[in-house]
mmCIF file of C-alpha atoms in Angstrom:
data_model
loop_
_atom_site.group_PDB
_atom_site.id
_atom_site.type_symbol
_atom_site.label_atom_id
_atom_site.label_comp_id
_atom_site.label_asym_id
_atom_site.label_seq_id
_atom_site.Cartn_x
_atom_site.Cartn_y
_atom_site.Cartn_z
ATOM 1 C CA MET Z 1 73.897 86.870 96.091
ATOM 2 C CA LYS Z 2 72.548 90.046 94.116
ATOM 3 C CA VAL Z 3 72.154 91.176 90.842
ATOM 4 C CA VAL Z 4 71.664 94.904 89.288
ATOM 5 C CA SER Z 5 71.374 96.063 86.403
ATOM 6 C CA PHE Z 6 72.846 99.347 85.395
ATOM 7 C CA SER Z 7 69.807 101.108 84.460
ATOM 8 C CA SER Z 8 68.643 100.938 88.503
ATOM 9 C CA LEU Z 9 72.060 101.684 89.724
ATOM 10 C CA ARG Z 10 71.514 105.242 88.151
ATOM 11 C CA GLU Z 11 68.195 105.543 88.504
ATOM 12 C CA HIS Z 12 68.549 104.742 92.592
ATOM 13 C CA TYR Z 13 72.082 105.295 93.718
ATOM 14 C CA ASN Z 14 73.535 107.722 91.094
ATOM 15 C CA ARG Z 15 75.270 109.934 93.510
ATOM 16 C CA GLU Z 16 76.173 106.611 95.452
ATOM 17 C CA ILE Z 17 78.338 105.201 92.658
ATOM 18 C CA GLN Z 18 79.907 108.751 91.542
ATOM 19 C CA ALA Z 19 80.598 109.241 94.733
ATOM 20 C CA GLU Z 20 84.393 107.745 95.944
ATOM 21 C CA HIS Z 21 83.623 103.888 97.775
ATOM 22 C CA ALA Z 22 83.823 100.476 98.480
ATOM 23 C CA HIS Z 23 82.014 97.401 99.128
ATOM 24 C CA ASP Z 24 83.031 94.029 101.884
ATOM 25 C CA PHE Z 25 82.028 91.449 98.965
ATOM 26 C CA TYR Z 26 83.245 90.935 95.796
ATOM 27 C CA ILE Z 27 81.564 92.213 92.333
ATOM 28 C CA VAL Z 28 81.256 91.301 88.704
ATOM 29 C CA ALA Z 29 80.442 94.281 86.741
ATOM 30 C CA PHE Z 30 79.211 92.774 82.498
ATOM 31 C CA PHE Z 31 79.147 95.837 80.106
ATOM 32 C CA GLU Z 32 77.411 95.313 77.131
ATOM 33 C CA LYS Z 33 77.158 98.963 75.596
ATOM 34 C CA GLY Z 34 77.614 102.967 76.153
ATOM 35 C CA GLN Z 35 80.744 104.010 77.436
ATOM 36 C CA CYS Z 36 81.963 105.359 80.905
ATOM 37 C CA LEU Z 37 84.768 106.033 83.331
ATOM 38 C CA TYR Z 38 85.725 104.332 85.462
ATOM 39 C CA TYR Z 39 88.060 104.995 88.658
ATOM 40 C CA ARG Z 40 89.520 102.361 90.658
ATOM 41 C CA ASN Z 41 92.082 102.742 93.584
ATOM 42 C CA PHE Z 42 93.014 106.464 92.003
ATOM 43 C CA GLU Z 43 92.700 105.420 88.611
ATOM 44 C CA GLU Z 44 90.833 105.862 85.890
ATOM 45 C CA ILE Z 45 89.878 103.609 83.014
ATOM 46 C CA LEU Z 46 88.090 103.832 80.421
ATOM 47 C CA ILE Z 47 85.097 101.466 79.725
ATOM 48 C CA ASN Z 48 84.204 100.001 76.610
ATOM 49 C CA PRO Z 49 81.717 97.623 75.457
ATOM 50 C CA LYS Z 50 82.596 93.468 75.935
ATOM 51 C CA THR Z 51 84.326 94.447 78.812
ATOM 52 C CA ILE Z 52 84.414 92.585 82.559
ATOM 53 C CA VAL Z 53 85.042 94.522 85.689
ATOM 54 C CA PHE Z 54 86.315 92.599 88.932
ATOM 55 C CA MET Z 55 86.177 94.474 92.283
ATOM 56 C CA PRO Z 56 87.350 92.153 95.123
ATOM 57 C CA PRO Z 57 86.642 93.801 98.552
ATOM 58 C CA GLY Z 58 87.759 96.758 100.028
ATOM 59 C CA GLN Z 59 88.889 98.079 96.787
ATOM 60 C CA TYR Z 60 87.838 101.806 96.363
ATOM 61 C CA HIS Z 61 85.485 102.714 93.311
ATOM 62 C CA HIS Z 62 83.711 104.765 91.782
ATOM 63 C CA TYR Z 63 81.771 105.676 88.123
ATOM 64 C CA GLY Z 64 81.906 108.568 86.229
ATOM 65 C CA GLU Z 65 79.431 110.025 83.570
ATOM 66 C CA GLY Z 66 78.508 107.748 80.647
ATOM 67 C CA GLU Z 67 75.521 105.864 79.293
ATOM 68 C CA ILE Z 68 76.006 102.179 79.590
ATOM 69 C CA LYS Z 69 74.454 98.566 79.645
ATOM 70 C CA GLY Z 70 75.033 95.846 81.301
ATOM 71 C CA SER Z 71 74.743 94.127 84.919
ATOM 72 C CA SER Z 72 76.279 93.831 88.145
ATOM 73 C CA ILE Z 73 76.862 90.999 89.831
ATOM 74 C CA CYS Z 74 76.958 90.967 93.539
ATOM 75 C CA PHE Z 75 79.260 88.061 95.685
ATOM 76 C CA SER Z 76 80.556 87.123 99.140
ATOM 77 C CA HIS Z 77 83.504 84.803 99.800
ATOM 78 C CA ASP Z 78 81.330 82.640 100.697
ATOM 79 C CA ALA Z 79 80.138 82.048 97.365
ATOM 80 C CA PHE Z 80 82.910 80.678 96.607
ATOM 81 C CA ILE Z 81 82.911 77.473 98.877
ATOM 82 C CA GLY Z 82 82.336 74.084 96.216
ATOM 83 C CA LEU Z 83 85.292 75.441 94.514
ATOM 84 C CA ASP Z 84 88.891 73.969 95.235
ATOM 85 C CA ILE Z 85 90.414 76.072 96.863
ATOM 86 C CA GLU Z 86 93.578 76.508 94.272
ATOM 87 C CA VAL Z 87 91.180 77.402 91.875
ATOM 88 C CA VAL Z 88 89.471 80.248 94.406
ATOM 89 C CA ASN Z 89 92.951 81.486 94.942
ATOM 90 C CA LEU Z 90 93.527 81.534 91.127
ATOM 91 C CA ILE Z 91 90.577 83.389 90.596
ATOM 92 C CA ASP Z 92 90.965 85.564 93.293
ATOM 93 C CA PHE Z 93 94.364 86.863 92.601
ATOM 94 C CA TYR Z 94 94.508 86.788 88.646
ATOM 95 C CA LEU Z 95 90.988 88.292 88.141
ATOM 96 C CA PHE Z 96 90.196 90.218 91.003
ATOM 97 C CA VAL Z 97 93.397 91.538 92.043
ATOM 98 C CA ASN Z 98 96.140 91.258 89.632
ATOM 99 C CA GLU Z 99 94.085 91.918 85.958
ATOM 100 C CA SER Z 100 90.732 93.826 87.253
ATOM 101 C CA VAL Z 101 89.791 94.940 83.603
ATOM 102 C CA ILE Z 102 89.170 92.518 81.072
ATOM 103 C CA LYS Z 103 88.146 93.374 77.367
ATOM 104 C CA ILE Z 104 86.384 90.130 75.182
ATOM 105 C CA GLU Z 105 87.517 90.422 71.915
ATOM 106 C CA ASP Z 106 85.934 87.258 70.379
ATOM 107 C CA GLU Z 107 82.727 87.463 69.570
ATOM 108 C CA HIS Z 108 81.702 83.977 69.806
ATOM 109 C CA ILE Z 109 82.866 83.726 73.763
ATOM 110 C CA TYR Z 110 81.799 87.325 74.762
ATOM 111 C CA HIS Z 111 77.820 86.194 73.254
ATOM 112 C CA GLU Z 112 78.488 82.504 75.637
ATOM 113 C CA PHE Z 113 79.366 84.891 78.642
ATOM 114 C CA ALA Z 114 76.323 86.895 77.711
ATOM 115 C CA ASP Z 115 74.242 84.603 77.773
ATOM 116 C CA ILE Z 116 75.348 82.667 81.521
ATOM 117 C CA VAL Z 117 74.514 86.402 83.325
ATOM 118 C CA LYS Z 118 71.799 86.427 81.544
ATOM 119 C CA MET Z 119 70.945 82.833 83.223
ATOM 120 C CA ILE Z 120 72.148 84.275 86.309
ATOM 121 C CA HIS Z 121 69.440 86.696 85.963
ATOM 122 C CA SER Z 122 66.652 84.973 85.422
ATOM 123 C CA GLU Z 123 67.468 83.287 88.238
ATOM 124 C CA TYR Z 124 67.774 85.568 90.542
ATOM 125 C CA GLU Z 125 64.581 87.271 89.415
ATOM 126 C CA CYS Z 126 62.885 83.749 89.962
ATOM 127 C CA LYS Z 127 60.346 82.855 92.983
ATOM 128 C CA GLU Z 128 61.814 79.375 93.842
ATOM 129 C CA HIS Z 129 62.308 78.293 97.358
ATOM 130 C CA PRO Z 130 65.764 80.324 98.426
ATOM 131 C CA LEU Z 131 68.006 77.202 98.920
ATOM 132 C CA THR Z 132 67.036 75.894 95.827
ATOM 133 C CA LEU Z 133 67.816 79.287 93.607
ATOM 134 C CA ASN Z 134 71.060 80.159 96.029
ATOM 135 C CA ILE Z 135 72.483 76.525 94.822
ATOM 136 C CA LYS Z 136 71.414 77.246 91.224
ATOM 137 C CA MET Z 137 72.849 80.704 90.786
ATOM 138 C CA LYS Z 138 76.053 79.785 92.651
ATOM 139 C CA SER Z 139 76.813 76.407 90.367
ATOM 140 C CA LEU Z 140 76.474 79.788 87.647
ATOM 141 C CA LEU Z 141 78.679 81.909 88.861
ATOM 142 C CA HIS Z 142 81.393 79.355 89.640
ATOM 143 C CA TYR Z 143 80.760 77.838 85.994
ATOM 144 C CA TRP Z 144 81.098 81.333 84.354
ATOM 145 C CA LEU Z 145 83.877 82.065 86.999
ATOM 146 C CA ILE Z 146 85.582 79.258 85.619
ATOM 147 C CA LYS Z 147 85.337 79.851 81.794
ATOM 148 C CA LEU Z 148 86.749 83.572 82.669
ATOM 149 C CA PHE Z 149 89.399 82.136 84.648
ATOM 150 C CA ASP Z 150 89.789 80.063 81.441
ATOM 151 C CA TYR Z 151 90.066 83.210 78.903
ATOM 152 C CA TYR Z 152 92.726 84.776 80.829
ATOM 153 C CA SER Z 153 94.673 82.392 81.177
ATOM 154 C CA GLN Z 154 94.912 81.123 77.553
ATOM 155 C CA HIS Z 155 95.135 85.160 76.196
ATOM 156 C CA HIS Z 156 97.984 85.864 79.280
ATOM 157 C CA GLU Z 157 100.129 82.141 79.018
ATOM 158 C CA ILE Z 158 99.215 81.033 82.622
ATOM 159 C CA ASP Z 159 101.244 78.257 83.583
ATOM 160 C CA ILE Z 160 98.596 76.866 86.733
ATOM 161 C CA GLN Z 161 101.032 73.519 87.541
ATOM 162 C CA ARG Z 162 104.091 75.828 87.919
ATOM 163 C CA ASN Z 163 102.611 78.845 89.799
ATOM 164 C CA SER Z 164 99.652 77.575 92.288
ATOM 165 C CA ASN Z 165 100.926 76.780 95.022
ATOM 166 C CA LEU Z 166 104.383 78.715 96.153
ATOM 167 C CA PHE Z 167 103.806 82.549 94.127
ATOM 168 C CA LEU Z 168 99.640 82.414 94.766
ATOM 169 C CA SER Z 169 101.035 81.591 99.200
ATOM 170 C CA PHE Z 170 103.352 84.725 97.990
ATOM 171 C CA TYR Z 171 100.364 86.986 97.511
ATOM 172 C CA THR Z 172 98.528 85.476 100.145
ATOM 173 C CA LYS Z 173 101.057 86.662 102.529
ATOM 174 C CA VAL Z 174 101.732 89.467 101.246
ATOM 175 C CA GLU Z 175 97.492 90.427 102.005
ATOM 176 C CA LYS Z 176 98.126 89.538 105.269
ATOM 177 C CA ASN Z 177 101.215 90.906 106.297
ATOM 178 C CA PHE Z 178 102.914 94.145 104.654
ATOM 179 C CA LYS Z 179 102.283 96.384 107.571
ATOM 180 C CA LYS Z 180 104.827 94.580 109.359
ATOM 181 C CA TRP Z 181 106.270 92.692 106.921
ATOM 182 C CA HIS Z 182 108.666 94.930 104.552
ATOM 183 C CA LYS Z 183 111.634 92.535 104.168
ATOM 184 C CA VAL Z 184 111.770 89.790 100.842
ATOM 185 C CA ALA Z 185 113.610 87.735 103.200
ATOM 186 C CA GLN Z 186 110.641 87.404 106.173
ATOM 187 C CA TYR Z 187 108.377 86.411 103.761
ATOM 188 C CA ALA Z 188 110.563 83.829 101.855
ATOM 189 C CA GLU Z 189 111.723 82.635 105.320
ATOM 190 C CA ASP Z 190 108.042 81.665 105.940
ATOM 191 C CA LEU Z 191 107.537 79.863 103.173
ATOM 192 C CA HIS Z 192 110.012 77.689 102.985
ATOM 193 C CA VAL Z 193 112.119 78.889 100.213
ATOM 194 C CA SER Z 194 115.478 80.431 99.619
ATOM 195 C CA TYR Z 195 115.160 84.557 98.309
ATOM 196 C CA LYS Z 196 116.813 83.578 95.339
ATOM 197 C CA GLU Z 197 113.725 81.038 94.576
ATOM 198 C CA LEU Z 198 110.934 83.577 95.872
ATOM 199 C CA SER Z 199 112.606 86.042 93.549
ATOM 200 C CA ARG Z 200 112.591 84.283 90.130
ATOM 201 C CA LEU Z 201 109.167 82.740 90.584
ATOM 202 C CA VAL Z 202 107.261 86.189 91.105
ATOM 203 C CA ARG Z 203 109.636 87.863 88.580
ATOM 204 C CA ALA Z 204 108.089 84.698 86.582
ATOM 205 C CA GLU Z 205 104.365 85.820 86.995
ATOM 206 C CA THR Z 206 104.683 89.484 87.433
ATOM 207 C CA ASN Z 207 107.836 90.285 86.020
ATOM 208 C CA LYS Z 208 108.372 92.435 89.093
ATOM 209 C CA ARG Z 209 111.211 91.633 92.433
ATOM 210 C CA PRO Z 210 108.998 90.399 95.479
ATOM 211 C CA ILE Z 211 109.593 93.761 96.878
ATOM 212 C CA GLU Z 212 108.238 96.100 94.711
ATOM 213 C CA ILE Z 213 104.626 94.370 94.992
ATOM 214 C CA ILE Z 214 104.936 94.366 98.709
ATOM 215 C CA ILE Z 215 105.776 98.047 98.276
ATOM 216 C CA ASP Z 216 103.019 98.702 95.894
ATOM 217 C CA ARG Z 217 100.742 97.240 98.281
ATOM 218 C CA ILE Z 218 102.275 99.340 101.180
ATOM 219 C CA ILE Z 219 101.744 102.568 99.277
ATOM 220 C CA SER Z 220 98.435 101.129 97.936
ATOM 221 C CA GLU Z 221 97.302 101.319 101.437
ATOM 222 C CA ALA Z 222 99.094 104.549 102.529
ATOM 223 C CA LYS Z 223 96.463 106.510 99.079
ATOM 224 C CA ARG Z 224 93.694 104.788 101.198
ATOM 225 C CA LEU Z 225 94.583 106.242 104.384
ATOM 226 C CA LEU Z 226 95.728 109.498 103.767
ATOM 227 C CA VAL Z 227 92.167 110.444 101.243
ATOM 228 C CA PHE Z 228 89.251 108.101 103.637
ATOM 229 C CA THR Z 229 90.605 108.881 106.847
ATOM 230 C CA ASN Z 230 91.693 112.320 108.929
ATOM 231 C CA LYS Z 231 94.684 110.053 110.751
ATOM 232 C CA SER Z 232 97.905 112.486 110.888
ATOM 233 C CA ILE Z 233 101.261 111.252 108.292
ATOM 234 C CA LYS Z 234 102.944 109.986 111.747
ATOM 235 C CA GLU Z 235 99.917 107.239 112.362
ATOM 236 C CA ILE Z 236 99.524 106.236 108.813
ATOM 237 C CA SER Z 237 103.216 105.457 108.905
ATOM 238 C CA VAL Z 238 103.050 103.670 112.059
ATOM 239 C CA GLU Z 239 100.019 101.423 110.986
ATOM 240 C CA LEU Z 240 102.019 100.726 107.778
ATOM 241 C CA GLY Z 241 104.702 99.354 109.932
ATOM 242 C CA PHE Z 242 107.830 101.986 110.385
ATOM 243 C CA GLU Z 243 109.610 103.090 112.939
ATOM 244 C CA GLU Z 244 110.235 106.067 111.295
ATOM 245 C CA LEU Z 245 107.979 108.939 109.585
ATOM 246 C CA SER Z 246 111.014 110.393 107.247
ATOM 247 C CA ASN Z 247 111.348 106.383 106.026
ATOM 248 C CA PHE Z 248 108.043 106.735 104.831
ATOM 249 C CA SER Z 249 107.802 109.773 103.063
ATOM 250 C CA LEU Z 250 110.797 108.922 101.519
ATOM 251 C CA LEU Z 251 109.057 105.834 100.563
ATOM 252 C CA PHE Z 252 106.554 107.681 99.521
ATOM 253 C CA LYS Z 253 107.877 110.442 97.414
ATOM 254 C CA LYS Z 254 109.792 107.692 95.567
ATOM 255 C CA LYS Z 255 107.203 105.687 94.401
ATOM 256 C CA ILE Z 256 104.549 108.602 93.975
ATOM 257 C CA GLY Z 257 106.759 112.153 93.088
ATOM 258 C CA VAL Z 258 104.975 113.862 95.819
ATOM 259 C CA SER Z 259 104.847 113.717 99.612
ATOM 260 C CA PRO Z 260 102.410 112.113 101.642
ATOM 261 C CA ASN Z 261 100.953 116.134 102.891
ATOM 262 C CA VAL Z 262 101.139 117.144 98.992
ATOM 263 C CA TYR Z 263 99.560 114.304 97.669
ATOM 264 C CA ARG Z 264 95.882 114.524 100.583
ATOM 265 C CA SER Z 265 95.678 117.869 99.442
ATOM 266 C CA ASN Z 266 96.345 117.830 95.966
ATOM 267 C CA TYR Z 267 93.191 114.782 96.260
ATOM 268 C CA SER Z 268 91.148 117.211 98.606
ATOM 269 C CA LYS Z 269 91.143 119.622 96.245
ATOM 270 C CA LYS Z 270 90.212 117.892 93.536
ATOM 271 C CA LYS Z 271 87.259 116.559 94.930
#
C-alpha cells in the first residue's frame, strides 16, 4: 500500500499524470481543496473540493491542469484480504466500477473521512516494523472503504440483501467473458436463472438492460484498443469476439456515432 500527496505527484510526476495511463492497482483519490479536470476512460470530469475518485485497475485516466490538495491511496487486490468476499464485491462494483466519483456534501462526514485519510497517511510515514505497519494500514483502509460504501448506499438506496449475489455474479461474469459471450442468454444459462429474471434484476439495479451492460463493456474495450494499440480494426474485432468485421463496425458506429477508423483518427488529432 502507498500514500502519495497530490503536491508530490505534481512535483515529481506532473508529465506522467497528465498523459493517458493505467495502473495494475486500485487508487482512491481524496480531493480536499482546489479544482482540476480529470479524464477517465475518455470522459471529462470536473473535480471539485471534497470529492473522492475511485480508480480500478486497468482504467485509463489522466489529470488536467489545476491546483489541488489531497492524497492518493494506492493498493493491490491483496489489500482486501480479511474482508468478506461479498463486501469486497460490493465495494469493487459500486465504488470503483459503477460510481467512480463521489462528492461528499455532509460536512461532518467529510471531516470524518478526512481524519481517516490523515491517519492512513500518518501510519504510512511511520517507521514501525513493516508487518505491524501493514496490518494497521489495512485495518484503516478496510474501515474507510466500508464507511464509504455505507455513505454511497445510503444516498443511492441500495438494498444489499436483494442484490449482493446474483447481480454481482452477472457483473463479474461480464467482466470475465465479454469478449466471447455477447448474448444475455449465455449469462443467464451460466447463472442458472431465466432470461426474464436476470433482465428484471439488472434493470432494478442499474436501470439498464443486461445487453446494454455487455455492449458498454465491449465498446469500452474497443476504444482502449483503438487508442492505445496499433492493432488493425479487423484484429480488434476478432479479439472482441466478432466473426464479421462489419458486425463490429456497425455496433461501434451505432453506439459512438462514428466508425472505428474515424474514432481512432479523431483521437489521434486531439493528442
